[in-house]
CSV table of C-alpha atoms in Angstrom, one decimal:
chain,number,residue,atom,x,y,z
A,67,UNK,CA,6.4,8.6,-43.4
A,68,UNK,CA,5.1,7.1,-40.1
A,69,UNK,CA,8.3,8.0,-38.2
A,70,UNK,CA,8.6,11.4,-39.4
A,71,UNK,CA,5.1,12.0,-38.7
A,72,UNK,CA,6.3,11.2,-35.2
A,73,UNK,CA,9.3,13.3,-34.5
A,74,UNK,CA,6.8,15.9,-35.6
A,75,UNK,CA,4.6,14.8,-33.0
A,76,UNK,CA,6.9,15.5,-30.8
A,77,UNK,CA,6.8,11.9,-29.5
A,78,UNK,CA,9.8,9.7,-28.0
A,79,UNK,CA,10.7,7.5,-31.1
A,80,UNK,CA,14.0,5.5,-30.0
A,81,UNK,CA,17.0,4.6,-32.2
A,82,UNK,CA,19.8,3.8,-30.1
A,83,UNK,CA,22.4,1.2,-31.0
A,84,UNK,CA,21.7,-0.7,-28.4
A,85,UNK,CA,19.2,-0.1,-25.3
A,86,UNK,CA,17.3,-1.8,-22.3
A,87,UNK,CA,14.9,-4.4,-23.7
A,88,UNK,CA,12.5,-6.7,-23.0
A,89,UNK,CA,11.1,-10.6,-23.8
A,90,UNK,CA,7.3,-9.7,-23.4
A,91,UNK,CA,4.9,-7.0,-21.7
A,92,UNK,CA,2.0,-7.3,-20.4
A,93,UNK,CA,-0.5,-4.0,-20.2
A,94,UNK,CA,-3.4,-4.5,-18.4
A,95,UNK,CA,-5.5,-1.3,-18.3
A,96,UNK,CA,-8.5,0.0,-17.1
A,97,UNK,CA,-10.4,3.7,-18.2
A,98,UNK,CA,-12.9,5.0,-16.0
A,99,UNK,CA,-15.3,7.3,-18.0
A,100,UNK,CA,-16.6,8.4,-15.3
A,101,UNK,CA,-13.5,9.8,-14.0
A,102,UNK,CA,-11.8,10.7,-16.7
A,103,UNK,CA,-8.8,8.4,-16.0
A,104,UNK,CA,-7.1,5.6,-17.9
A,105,UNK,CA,-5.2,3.3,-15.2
A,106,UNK,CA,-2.4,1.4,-16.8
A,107,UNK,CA,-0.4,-1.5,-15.6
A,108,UNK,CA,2.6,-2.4,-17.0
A,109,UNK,CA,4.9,-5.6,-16.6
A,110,UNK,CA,7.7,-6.3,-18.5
A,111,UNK,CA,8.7,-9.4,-18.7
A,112,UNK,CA,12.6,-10.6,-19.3
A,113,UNK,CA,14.7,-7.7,-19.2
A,114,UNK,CA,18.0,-7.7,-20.8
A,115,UNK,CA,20.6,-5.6,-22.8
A,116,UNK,CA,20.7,-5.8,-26.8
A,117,UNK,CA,24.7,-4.9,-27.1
A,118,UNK,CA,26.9,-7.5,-24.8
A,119,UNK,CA,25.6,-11.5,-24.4
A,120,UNK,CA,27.3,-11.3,-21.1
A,121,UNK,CA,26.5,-8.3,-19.1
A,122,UNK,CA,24.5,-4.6,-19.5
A,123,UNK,CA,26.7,-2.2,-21.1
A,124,UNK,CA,27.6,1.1,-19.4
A,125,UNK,CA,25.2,2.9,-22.2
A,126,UNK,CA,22.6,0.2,-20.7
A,127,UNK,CA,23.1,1.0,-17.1
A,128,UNK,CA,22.3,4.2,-17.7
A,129,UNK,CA,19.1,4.1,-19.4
A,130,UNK,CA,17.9,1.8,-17.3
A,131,UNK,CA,18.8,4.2,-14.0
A,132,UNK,CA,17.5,6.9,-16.3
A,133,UNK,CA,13.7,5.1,-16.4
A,134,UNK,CA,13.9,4.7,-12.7
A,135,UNK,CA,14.8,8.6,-11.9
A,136,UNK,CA,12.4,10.0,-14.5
A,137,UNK,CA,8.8,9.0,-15.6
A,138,UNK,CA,9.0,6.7,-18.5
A,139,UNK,CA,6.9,3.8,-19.6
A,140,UNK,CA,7.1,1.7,-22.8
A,141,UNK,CA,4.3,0.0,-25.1
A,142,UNK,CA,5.8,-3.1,-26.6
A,143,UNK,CA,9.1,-1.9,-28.1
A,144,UNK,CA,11.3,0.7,-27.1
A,145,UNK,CA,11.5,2.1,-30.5
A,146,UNK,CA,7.2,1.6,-31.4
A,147,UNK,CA,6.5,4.4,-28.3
A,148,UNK,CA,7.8,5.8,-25.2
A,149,UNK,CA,5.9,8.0,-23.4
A,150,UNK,CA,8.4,10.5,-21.9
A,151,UNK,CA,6.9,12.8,-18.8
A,152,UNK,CA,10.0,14.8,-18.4
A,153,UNK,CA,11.0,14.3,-21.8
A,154,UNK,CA,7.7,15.9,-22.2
A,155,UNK,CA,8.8,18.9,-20.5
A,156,UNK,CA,12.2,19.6,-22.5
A,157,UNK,CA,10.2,19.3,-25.6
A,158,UNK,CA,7.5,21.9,-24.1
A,159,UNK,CA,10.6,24.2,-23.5
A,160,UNK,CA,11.8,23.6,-26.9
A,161,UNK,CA,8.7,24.6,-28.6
A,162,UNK,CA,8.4,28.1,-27.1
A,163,UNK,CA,9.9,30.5,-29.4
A,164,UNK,CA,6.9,31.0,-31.7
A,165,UNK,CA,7.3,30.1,-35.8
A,166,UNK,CA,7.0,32.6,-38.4
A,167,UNK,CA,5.6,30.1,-40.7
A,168,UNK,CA,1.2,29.4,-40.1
A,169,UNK,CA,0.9,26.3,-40.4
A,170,UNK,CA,3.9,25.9,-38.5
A,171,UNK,CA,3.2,27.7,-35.9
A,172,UNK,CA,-0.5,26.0,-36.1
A,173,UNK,CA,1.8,22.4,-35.5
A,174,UNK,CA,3.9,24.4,-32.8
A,175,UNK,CA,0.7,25.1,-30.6
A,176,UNK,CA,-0.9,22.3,-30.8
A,177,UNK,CA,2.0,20.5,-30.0
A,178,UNK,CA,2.6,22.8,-27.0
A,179,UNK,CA,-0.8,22.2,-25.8
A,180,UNK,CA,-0.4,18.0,-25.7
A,181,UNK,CA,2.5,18.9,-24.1
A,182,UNK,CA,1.2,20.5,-21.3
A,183,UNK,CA,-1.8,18.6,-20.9
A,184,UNK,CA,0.8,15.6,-21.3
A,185,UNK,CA,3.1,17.0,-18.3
A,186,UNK,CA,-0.5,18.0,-15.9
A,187,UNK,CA,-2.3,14.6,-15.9
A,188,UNK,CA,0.5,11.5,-16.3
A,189,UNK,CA,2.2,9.9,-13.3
A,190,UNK,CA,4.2,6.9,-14.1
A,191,UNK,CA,5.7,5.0,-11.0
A,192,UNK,CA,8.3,2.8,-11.2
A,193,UNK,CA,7.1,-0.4,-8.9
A,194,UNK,CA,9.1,-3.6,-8.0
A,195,UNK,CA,11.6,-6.0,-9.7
A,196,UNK,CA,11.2,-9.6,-9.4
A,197,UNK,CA,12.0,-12.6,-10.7
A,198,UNK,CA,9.6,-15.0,-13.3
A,199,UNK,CA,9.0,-18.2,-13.5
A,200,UNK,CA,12.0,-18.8,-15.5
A,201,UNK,CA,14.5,-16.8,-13.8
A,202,UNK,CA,14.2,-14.3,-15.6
A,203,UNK,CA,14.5,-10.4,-14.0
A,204,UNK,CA,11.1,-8.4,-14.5
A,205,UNK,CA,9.8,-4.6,-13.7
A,206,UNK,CA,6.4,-3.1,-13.5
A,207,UNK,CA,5.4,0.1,-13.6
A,208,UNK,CA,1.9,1.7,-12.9
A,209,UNK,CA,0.8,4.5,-14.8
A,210,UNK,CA,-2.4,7.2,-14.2
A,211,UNK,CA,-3.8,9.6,-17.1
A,212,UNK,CA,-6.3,12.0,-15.7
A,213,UNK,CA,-8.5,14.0,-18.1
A,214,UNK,CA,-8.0,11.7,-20.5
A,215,UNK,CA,-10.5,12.5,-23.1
A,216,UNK,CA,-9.1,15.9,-23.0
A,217,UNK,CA,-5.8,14.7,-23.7
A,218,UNK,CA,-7.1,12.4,-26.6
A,219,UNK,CA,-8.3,15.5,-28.1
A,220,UNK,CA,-5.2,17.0,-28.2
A,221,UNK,CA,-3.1,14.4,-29.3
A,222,UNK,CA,-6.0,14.0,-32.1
A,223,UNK,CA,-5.5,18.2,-32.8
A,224,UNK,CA,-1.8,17.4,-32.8
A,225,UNK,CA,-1.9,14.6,-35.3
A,226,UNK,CA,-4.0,16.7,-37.6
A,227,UNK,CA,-1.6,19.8,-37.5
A,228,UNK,CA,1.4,17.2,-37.9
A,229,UNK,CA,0.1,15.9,-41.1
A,230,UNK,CA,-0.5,19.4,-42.5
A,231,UNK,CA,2.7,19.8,-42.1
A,232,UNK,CA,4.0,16.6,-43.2
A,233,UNK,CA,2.0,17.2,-46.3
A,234,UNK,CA,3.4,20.4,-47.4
A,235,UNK,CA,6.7,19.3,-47.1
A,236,UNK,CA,6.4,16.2,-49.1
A,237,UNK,CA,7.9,15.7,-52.5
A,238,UNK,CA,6.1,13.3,-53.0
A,239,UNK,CA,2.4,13.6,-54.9
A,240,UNK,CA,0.8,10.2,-53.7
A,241,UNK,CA,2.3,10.9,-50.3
A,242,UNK,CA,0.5,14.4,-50.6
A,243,UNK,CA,-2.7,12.9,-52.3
A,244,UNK,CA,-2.9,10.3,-49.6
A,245,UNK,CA,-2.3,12.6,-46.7
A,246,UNK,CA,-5.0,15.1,-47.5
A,247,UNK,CA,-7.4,12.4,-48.0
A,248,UNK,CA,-7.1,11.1,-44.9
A,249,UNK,CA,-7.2,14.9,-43.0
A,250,UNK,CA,-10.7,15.3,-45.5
A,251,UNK,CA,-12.3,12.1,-43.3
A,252,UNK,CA,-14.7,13.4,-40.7
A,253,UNK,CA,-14.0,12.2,-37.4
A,254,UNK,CA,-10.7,12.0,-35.0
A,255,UNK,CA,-7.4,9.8,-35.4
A,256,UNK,CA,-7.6,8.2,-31.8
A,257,UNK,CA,-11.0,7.1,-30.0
A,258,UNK,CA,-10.9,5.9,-26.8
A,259,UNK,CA,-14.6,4.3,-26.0
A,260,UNK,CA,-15.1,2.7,-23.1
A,261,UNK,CA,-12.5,0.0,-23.2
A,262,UNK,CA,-11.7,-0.1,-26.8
A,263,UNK,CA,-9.5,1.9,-28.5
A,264,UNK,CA,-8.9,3.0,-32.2
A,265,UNK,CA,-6.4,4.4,-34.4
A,266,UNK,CA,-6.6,5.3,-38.1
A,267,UNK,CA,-3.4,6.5,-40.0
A,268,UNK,CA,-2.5,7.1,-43.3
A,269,UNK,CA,-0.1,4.8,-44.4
A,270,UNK,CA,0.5,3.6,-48.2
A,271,UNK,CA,-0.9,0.3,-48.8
A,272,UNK,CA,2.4,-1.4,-50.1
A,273,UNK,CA,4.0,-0.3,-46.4
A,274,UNK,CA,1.2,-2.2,-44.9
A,275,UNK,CA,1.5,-5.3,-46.7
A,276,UNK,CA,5.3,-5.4,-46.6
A,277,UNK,CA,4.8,-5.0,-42.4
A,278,UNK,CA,7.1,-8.1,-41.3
A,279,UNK,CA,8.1,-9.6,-44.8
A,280,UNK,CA,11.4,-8.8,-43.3
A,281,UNK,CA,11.0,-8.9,-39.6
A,282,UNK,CA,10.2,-12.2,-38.3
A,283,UNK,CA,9.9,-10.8,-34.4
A,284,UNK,CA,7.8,-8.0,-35.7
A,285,UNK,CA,5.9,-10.3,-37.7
A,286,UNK,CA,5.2,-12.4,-34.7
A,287,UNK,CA,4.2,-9.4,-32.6
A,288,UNK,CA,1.0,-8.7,-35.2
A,289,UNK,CA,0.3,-12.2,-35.3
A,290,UNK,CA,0.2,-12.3,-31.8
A,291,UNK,CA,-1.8,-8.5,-31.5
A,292,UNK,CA,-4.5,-10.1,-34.2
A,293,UNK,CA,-5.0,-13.9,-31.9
A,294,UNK,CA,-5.4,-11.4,-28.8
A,295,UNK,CA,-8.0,-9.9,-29.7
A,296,UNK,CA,-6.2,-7.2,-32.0
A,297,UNK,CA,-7.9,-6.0,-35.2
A,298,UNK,CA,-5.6,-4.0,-37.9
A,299,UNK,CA,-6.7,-3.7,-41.7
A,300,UNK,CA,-5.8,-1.2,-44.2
A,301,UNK,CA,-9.0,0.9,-45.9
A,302,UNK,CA,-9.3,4.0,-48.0
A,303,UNK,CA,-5.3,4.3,-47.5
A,304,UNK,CA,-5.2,3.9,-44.2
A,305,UNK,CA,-3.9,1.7,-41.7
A,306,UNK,CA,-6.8,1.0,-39.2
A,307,UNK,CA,-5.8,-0.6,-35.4
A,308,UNK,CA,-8.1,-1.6,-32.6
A,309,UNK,CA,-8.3,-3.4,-29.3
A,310,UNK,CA,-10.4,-4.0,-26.8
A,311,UNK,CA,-14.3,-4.3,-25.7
A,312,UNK,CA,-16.2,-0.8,-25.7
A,313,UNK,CA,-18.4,-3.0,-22.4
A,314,UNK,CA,-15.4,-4.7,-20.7
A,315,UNK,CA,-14.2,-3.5,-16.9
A,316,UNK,CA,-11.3,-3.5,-18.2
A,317,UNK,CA,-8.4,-5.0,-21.1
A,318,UNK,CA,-5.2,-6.9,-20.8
A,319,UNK,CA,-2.4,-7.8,-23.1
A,320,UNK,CA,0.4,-9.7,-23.4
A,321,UNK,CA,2.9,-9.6,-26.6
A,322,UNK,CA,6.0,-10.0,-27.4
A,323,UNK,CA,8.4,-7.6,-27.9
A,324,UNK,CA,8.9,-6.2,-31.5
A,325,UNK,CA,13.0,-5.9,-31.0
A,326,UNK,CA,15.9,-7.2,-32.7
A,327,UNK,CA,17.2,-9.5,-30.7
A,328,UNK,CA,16.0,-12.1,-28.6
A,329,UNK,CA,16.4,-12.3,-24.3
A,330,UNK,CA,20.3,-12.8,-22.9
A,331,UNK,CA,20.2,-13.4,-19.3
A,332,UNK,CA,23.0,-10.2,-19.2
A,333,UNK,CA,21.2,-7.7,-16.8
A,334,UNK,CA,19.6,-10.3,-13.7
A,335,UNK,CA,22.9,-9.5,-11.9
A,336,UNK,CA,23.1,-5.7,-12.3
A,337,UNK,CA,19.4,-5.8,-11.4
A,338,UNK,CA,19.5,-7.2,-8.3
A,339,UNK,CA,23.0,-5.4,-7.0
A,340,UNK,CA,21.5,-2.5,-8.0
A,341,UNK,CA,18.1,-2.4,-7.7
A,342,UNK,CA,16.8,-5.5,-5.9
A,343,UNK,CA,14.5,-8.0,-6.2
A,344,UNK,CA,11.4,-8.5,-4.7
A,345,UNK,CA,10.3,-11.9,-3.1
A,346,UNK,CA,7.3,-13.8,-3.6
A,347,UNK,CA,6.0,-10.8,-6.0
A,348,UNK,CA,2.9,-11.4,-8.0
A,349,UNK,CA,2.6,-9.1,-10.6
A,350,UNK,CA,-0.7,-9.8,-11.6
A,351,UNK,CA,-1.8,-9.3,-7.7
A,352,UNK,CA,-0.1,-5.9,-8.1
A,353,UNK,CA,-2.3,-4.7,-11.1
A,354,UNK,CA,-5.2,-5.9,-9.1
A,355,UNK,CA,-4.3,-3.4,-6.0
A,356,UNK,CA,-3.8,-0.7,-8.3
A,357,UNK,CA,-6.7,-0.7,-10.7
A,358,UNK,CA,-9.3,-1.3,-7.5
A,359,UNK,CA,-7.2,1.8,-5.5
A,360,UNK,CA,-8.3,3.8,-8.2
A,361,UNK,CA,-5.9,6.4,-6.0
A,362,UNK,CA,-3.4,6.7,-8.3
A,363,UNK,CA,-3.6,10.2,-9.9
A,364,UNK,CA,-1.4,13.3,-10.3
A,365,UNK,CA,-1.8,16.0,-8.2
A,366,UNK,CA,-3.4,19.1,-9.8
């Protein structure tokens, strides 16, 4: 349910065969209600490729060359959620023939609205490659979300029509039964306050307690999201997810990644022939610059 829930969201949700990946990120982020504006620094630590042991494949190459010519930034798995700015603008292209179907057409507008608000307030730049303690090739990126509680409230308008939809067209009754009860809750999907942010979904309770039974990586990865600081519980059938301090300056993260496979030391030469690798970098030096600058934002 939860991924077709997404591809009606309009949201990247990645299944290739084999794809750019990475050991661990660390998101260290920073939202300034003042401003409006969520900074976001991302480090991903231990690239590599998931199809060849020995090198990137060409399908590899270029994705990898496709994140560094168009804005893309990952949260801690390729596949979990990619957030797409000019993917953002081929979907907004898609959407414009209007539906003949309401509630469809309700999903279509709203979806057209994140869209754009999506497309007008995210810059993600692609910063420097290094190497890790370990040898190991690493990227950051830094990411700026303007208007952002604007933006929350469209995604959280776009979640709501998505589920409408997603209800209608279930077969299922409990699906349906458990849909509508969560759209009958009062209050939003998403809240971002201060530093903390929450999700609710609805999500059957025997999908939450099988999360990981069969995925040890994944099952690491909420292990490791609950001793940072993570909270996630399932109530009133749905799946409830927070992090964060509502009075901190700001939050940082690091977990592993939720893939398949685990790092290769395959793409350290492409990398560096390719792209180059900084010396002496300090990543954690580099967030610092760019959540004090607070000069990071797209241009209106």
């Amino acid at each position: 349910m939860l991924k077709r829930t997404c591809l009606l969201l309009g949201l990247a949700v990645l299944l290739l065969p084999g794809c750019i990946e990475f050991d661990r990120q660390t998101v260290t982020y920073e939202h300034d209600t003042k401003a409006d504006t969520l900074l976001i620094h991302q480090t991903y630590h231990g690239l590599y490729g998931a199809d060849d042991v020995t090198q990137l494949s060409e399908q590899e190459r270029e994705q990898l060359a496709n994140v560094m010519k168009r804005q893309r930034t990952f949260f801690f798995a390729n596949w979990i959620f990619e957030l797409n700015v000019e993917g953002c603008k081929e979907q907004l292209t898609e959407a414009a023939t209007p539906k003949t179907n309401s509630l469809e057409e309700a999903h279509r507008r709203a979806q057209t609205n994140a869209l754009a608000l999506l497309i007008a307030n995210v810059r993600i730049e692609n910063g420097k490659f290094y190497l890790n303690e370990k040898g190991q090739p690493c990227g950051t990126q830094r990411v700026t979300i303007r208007n952002v509680s604007k933006l929350i409230e469209a995604v959280n308008a776009l979640l709501r029509r998505a589920l409408e939809v997603e209800m209608k067209k279930s077969d299922s009754a409990d699906e349906r039964k458990l849909i509508n009860e969560s759209l009958a809750r009062p209050g939003p999907f998403i809240i971002l306050t201060g530093q903390q942010l929450r999700v609710r979904f609805p999500v059957p309770k025997e999908e939450f307690d099988k999360a990981g039974h069969d995925d040890e990586k994944l099952r690491q990865f909420l292990a490791e999201f609950v001793r940072s600081g993570g909270a996630m519980s399932h109530e009133h059938g749905e799946v409830h997810l927070s992090f964060g301090r509502i009075d901190a300056a700001r939050e940082s993260v690091t977990l592993p990644m939720a893939g398949k496979e685990n790092y290769r030391g395959n793409a350290l030469a492409h990398i560096r022939d390719t792209y180059g690798l900084a010396k002496d970098f300090d990543p954690k030096k580099d967030a610092e610059e760019f959540l004090k600058s607070k000069a990071a934002a797209p241009k209106q």
